């Protein structure tokens, strides 16, 4: 019987003392609904429609009032070529046409005189043929001078580069601008629907 009593005494004995654990602080993070909705994605933004523009004539760029990222409207001047040079080209081509017409008139009068002398039998046939060749060459010179004047007038008219539609400038010429018309181009991005400028 000794055994059961001993077991009872051990069960009633006080438990040994335990070391107390240190108190740990509790950290809570409050997350709002807007923080959950924000997401980042890497990517490249590109225009849906991009219009590449360039001068249709050669010349030195005089003004470039639009820079990268500027909003533009349809018909707005984006750049202009040196108008003084273009006007001088028109004046020179016009003077060239007047000179060619004067030479053609003189050649026509010389041909008429050679024809009359040939009818009278005073001038040889070679003189008439030479006068006819000079008259034909003078007419061709007038045609070439007229074409030069048309090109100079077109160049003067093409000396202004305008935006074909509303949008934003995506690229433009460096400063100072090159003299080649196609060295760099100006691009206009159309604005997205509902965008404010």
Tab-separated table of C-alpha atoms in Angstrom:
chain	number	residue	atom	x	y	z
A	1	UNK	CA	0.000	0.000	0.000
A	2	UNK	CA	2.816	2.302	0.206
A	3	UNK	CA	3.027	2.767	-3.437
A	4	UNK	CA	-0.344	4.372	-4.032
A	5	UNK	CA	0.180	6.917	-1.266
A	6	UNK	CA	3.494	7.945	-2.648
A	7	UNK	CA	1.995	8.554	-6.038
A	8	UNK	CA	-0.704	10.693	-4.506
A	9	UNK	CA	1.839	12.790	-2.661
A	10	UNK	CA	3.802	13.423	-5.858
A	11	UNK	CA	0.671	14.513	-7.658
A	12	UNK	CA	-0.163	17.022	-4.890
A	13	UNK	CA	3.338	18.528	-4.845
A	14	UNK	CA	3.614	22.084	-6.299
A	15	UNK	CA	4.929	22.385	-9.874
A	16	UNK	CA	8.403	23.880	-10.414
A	17	UNK	CA	8.425	27.633	-11.412
A	18	UNK	CA	8.755	28.419	-15.135
A	19	UNK	CA	10.668	31.394	-16.648
A	20	UNK	CA	8.324	34.052	-17.985
A	21	UNK	CA	8.496	34.782	-21.785
A	22	UNK	CA	9.271	38.399	-22.837
A	23	UNK	CA	6.331	40.495	-24.056
A	24	UNK	CA	6.371	40.918	-27.877
A	25	UNK	CA	4.882	44.061	-29.449
A	26	UNK	CA	2.145	43.517	-32.025
A	27	UNK	CA	2.502	45.442	-35.315
A	28	UNK	CA	-0.529	45.867	-37.553
A	29	UNK	CA	-0.628	47.331	-41.082
A	30	UNK	CA	-3.843	48.979	-42.186
A	31	UNK	CA	-4.506	48.534	-45.920
A	32	UNK	CA	-7.063	50.765	-47.633
A	33	UNK	CA	-9.021	49.855	-50.724
A	34	UNK	CA	-7.109	52.313	-52.997
A	35	UNK	CA	-3.756	50.716	-52.166
A	36	UNK	CA	-5.076	47.370	-53.263
A	37	UNK	CA	-6.271	48.784	-56.640
A	38	UNK	CA	-2.889	50.358	-57.567
A	39	UNK	CA	-0.778	48.173	-59.839
A	40	UNK	CA	2.371	48.947	-61.841
A	41	UNK	CA	3.155	47.457	-65.237
A	42	UNK	CA	6.246	48.165	-67.351
A	43	UNK	CA	5.573	49.023	-70.980
A	44	UNK	CA	6.064	51.335	-73.943
A	45	UNK	CA	3.579	54.039	-74.942
A	46	UNK	CA	3.162	54.393	-78.691
A	47	UNK	CA	0.823	56.460	-80.798
A	48	UNK	CA	-2.004	54.695	-82.539
A	49	UNK	CA	-1.550	56.988	-85.537
A	50	UNK	CA	1.695	58.837	-86.276
A	51	UNK	CA	2.056	61.291	-89.159
A	52	UNK	CA	5.535	61.926	-90.537
A	53	UNK	CA	5.983	65.362	-92.094
A	54	UNK	CA	8.797	66.972	-94.056
A	55	UNK	CA	9.343	69.946	-96.322
A	56	UNK	CA	8.703	69.268	-100.001
A	57	UNK	CA	11.568	71.547	-100.959
A	58	UNK	CA	15.143	72.175	-99.870
A	59	UNK	CA	16.059	75.219	-97.814
A	60	UNK	CA	17.373	76.514	-94.500
A	61	UNK	CA	14.942	76.350	-91.582
A	62	UNK	CA	14.220	79.844	-90.300
A	63	UNK	CA	11.658	79.235	-87.534
A	64	UNK	CA	10.544	76.232	-85.494
A	65	UNK	CA	7.940	77.403	-82.986
A	66	UNK	CA	6.887	73.880	-81.927
A	67	UNK	CA	9.022	71.721	-79.638
A	68	UNK	CA	8.881	68.126	-78.464
A	69	UNK	CA	5.683	67.407	-76.540
A	70	UNK	CA	3.870	70.616	-77.547
A	71	UNK	CA	0.169	70.374	-78.363
A	72	UNK	CA	-0.628	71.475	-81.926
A	73	UNK	CA	-3.838	72.264	-83.788
A	74	UNK	CA	-4.718	71.442	-87.371
A	75	UNK	CA	-3.137	73.986	-89.723
A	76	UNK	CA	-0.706	75.349	-87.101
A	77	UNK	CA	2.700	76.332	-88.519
A	78	UNK	CA	5.316	73.874	-87.281
A	79	UNK	CA	8.365	75.271	-89.108
A	80	UNK	CA	9.243	77.660	-91.942
A	81	UNK	CA	12.108	77.850	-94.387
A	82	UNK	CA	14.093	81.033	-95.050
A	83	UNK	CA	11.514	83.105	-96.972
A	84	UNK	CA	14.062	85.667	-98.222
A	85	UNK	CA	15.997	82.992	-100.097
A	86	UNK	CA	12.804	81.521	-101.535
A	87	UNK	CA	11.599	84.967	-102.698
A	88	UNK	CA	14.997	85.614	-104.294
A	89	UNK	CA	14.718	82.298	-106.146
A	90	UNK	CA	11.304	83.339	-107.511
A	91	UNK	CA	12.663	86.732	-108.604
A	92	UNK	CA	15.664	85.116	-110.326
A	93	UNK	CA	13.461	82.580	-112.119
A	94	UNK	CA	11.093	85.346	-113.217
A	95	UNK	CA	14.004	87.376	-114.614
A	96	UNK	CA	15.300	84.254	-116.365
A	97	UNK	CA	11.917	83.769	-118.034
A	98	UNK	CA	11.841	87.400	-119.229
A	99	UNK	CA	15.353	87.039	-120.678
A	100	UNK	CA	14.418	83.772	-122.404
A	101	UNK	CA	11.324	85.388	-123.929
A	102	UNK	CA	13.421	88.311	-125.220
A	103	UNK	CA	15.891	85.873	-126.818
A	104	UNK	CA	12.991	83.907	-128.318
A	105	UNK	CA	11.510	87.103	-129.798
A	106	UNK	CA	14.872	88.040	-131.324
A	107	UNK	CA	15.303	84.496	-132.708
A	108	UNK	CA	11.780	84.585	-134.190
A	109	UNK	CA	12.490	87.961	-135.848
A	110	UNK	CA	15.808	86.617	-137.194
A	111	UNK	CA	13.992	83.593	-138.623
A	112	UNK	CA	11.363	85.798	-140.310
A	113	UNK	CA	14.148	87.974	-141.803
A	114	UNK	CA	16.019	84.873	-143.068
A	115	UNK	CA	12.785	83.514	-144.608
A	116	UNK	CA	12.186	86.821	-146.423
A	117	UNK	CA	15.782	86.945	-147.715
A	118	UNK	CA	15.482	83.319	-148.849
A	119	UNK	CA	12.292	84.144	-150.785
A	120	UNK	CA	14.119	86.989	-152.538
A	121	UNK	CA	16.988	84.657	-153.276
A	122	UNK	CA	19.520	86.825	-151.435
A	123	UNK	CA	20.357	84.455	-148.489
A	124	UNK	CA	21.522	80.866	-148.794
A	125	UNK	CA	19.459	77.990	-147.416
A	126	UNK	CA	22.041	77.398	-144.621
A	127	UNK	CA	21.268	80.835	-143.150
A	128	UNK	CA	17.560	79.983	-143.033
A	129	UNK	CA	18.252	76.602	-141.391
A	130	UNK	CA	20.544	78.180	-138.775
A	131	UNK	CA	17.900	80.807	-137.931
A	132	UNK	CA	15.218	78.091	-137.624
A	133	UNK	CA	17.457	76.074	-135.242
A	134	UNK	CA	18.126	79.176	-133.100
A	135	UNK	CA	14.386	79.916	-132.922
A	136	UNK	CA	13.612	76.342	-131.832
A	137	UNK	CA	16.358	76.468	-129.178
A	138	UNK	CA	15.031	79.799	-127.900
A	139	UNK	CA	11.512	78.331	-127.553
A	140	UNK	CA	12.952	75.413	-125.556
A	141	UNK	CA	14.815	77.908	-123.335
A	142	UNK	CA	11.510	79.703	-122.666
A	143	UNK	CA	9.873	76.400	-121.706
A	144	UNK	CA	12.750	75.566	-119.342
A	145	UNK	CA	12.631	79.060	-117.771
A	146	UNK	CA	8.863	78.736	-117.293
A	147	UNK	CA	9.377	75.386	-115.527
A	148	UNK	CA	12.087	76.955	-113.321
A	149	UNK	CA	9.678	79.721	-112.315
A	150	UNK	CA	6.963	77.171	-111.492
A	151	UNK	CA	9.412	75.203	-109.314
A	152	UNK	CA	10.539	78.377	-107.527
A	153	UNK	CA	6.937	79.398	-106.826
A	154	UNK	CA	6.140	75.893	-105.558
A	155	UNK	CA	9.206	75.977	-103.313
A	156	UNK	CA	8.081	79.323	-101.908
A	157	UNK	CA	4.628	77.910	-101.226
A	158	UNK	CA	6.090	74.736	-99.650
A	159	UNK	CA	8.280	76.837	-97.337
A	160	UNK	CA	5.724	76.503	-94.500
A	161	UNK	CA	5.208	73.188	-92.755
A	162	UNK	CA	1.790	72.935	-91.077
A	163	UNK	CA	0.165	70.292	-88.884
A	164	UNK	CA	-2.374	68.201	-90.820
A	165	UNK	CA	-4.353	67.430	-87.649
A	166	UNK	CA	-4.483	68.192	-83.949
A	167	UNK	CA	-2.123	66.249	-81.704
A	168	UNK	CA	1.259	66.419	-79.960
A	169	UNK	CA	4.688	66.746	-81.460
A	170	UNK	CA	6.616	63.527	-81.037
A	171	UNK	CA	9.916	64.463	-82.695
A	172	UNK	CA	11.372	67.596	-84.196
A	173	UNK	CA	14.552	68.958	-85.738
A	174	UNK	CA	17.520	69.775	-83.590
A	175	UNK	CA	18.696	73.359	-83.241
A	176	UNK	CA	20.307	74.486	-85.540
A	177	UNK	CA	18.265	72.694	-88.129
A	178	UNK	CA	19.815	70.993	-91.147
A	179	UNK	CA	19.385	72.419	-94.626
A	180	UNK	CA	18.303	69.112	-96.151
A	181	UNK	CA	14.499	68.819	-96.354
A	182	UNK	CA	14.447	65.154	-95.448
A	183	UNK	CA	17.297	65.014	-92.900
A	184	UNK	CA	14.913	64.902	-89.919
A	185	UNK	CA	11.157	64.829	-89.838
A	186	UNK	CA	8.468	66.262	-87.630
A	187	UNK	CA	5.858	63.859	-86.281
A	188	UNK	CA	2.420	64.661	-84.878
A	189	UNK	CA	0.558	62.269	-82.603
A	190	UNK	CA	-3.204	62.648	-82.642
A	191	UNK	CA	-4.608	63.263	-79.166
A	192	UNK	CA	-6.535	60.418	-77.532
A	193	UNK	CA	-10.321	60.818	-77.435
A	194	UNK	CA	-11.380	63.284	-74.753
A	195	UNK	CA	-7.841	64.570	-74.089
A	196	UNK	CA	-7.493	68.208	-73.104
A	197	UNK	CA	-4.892	70.396	-74.758
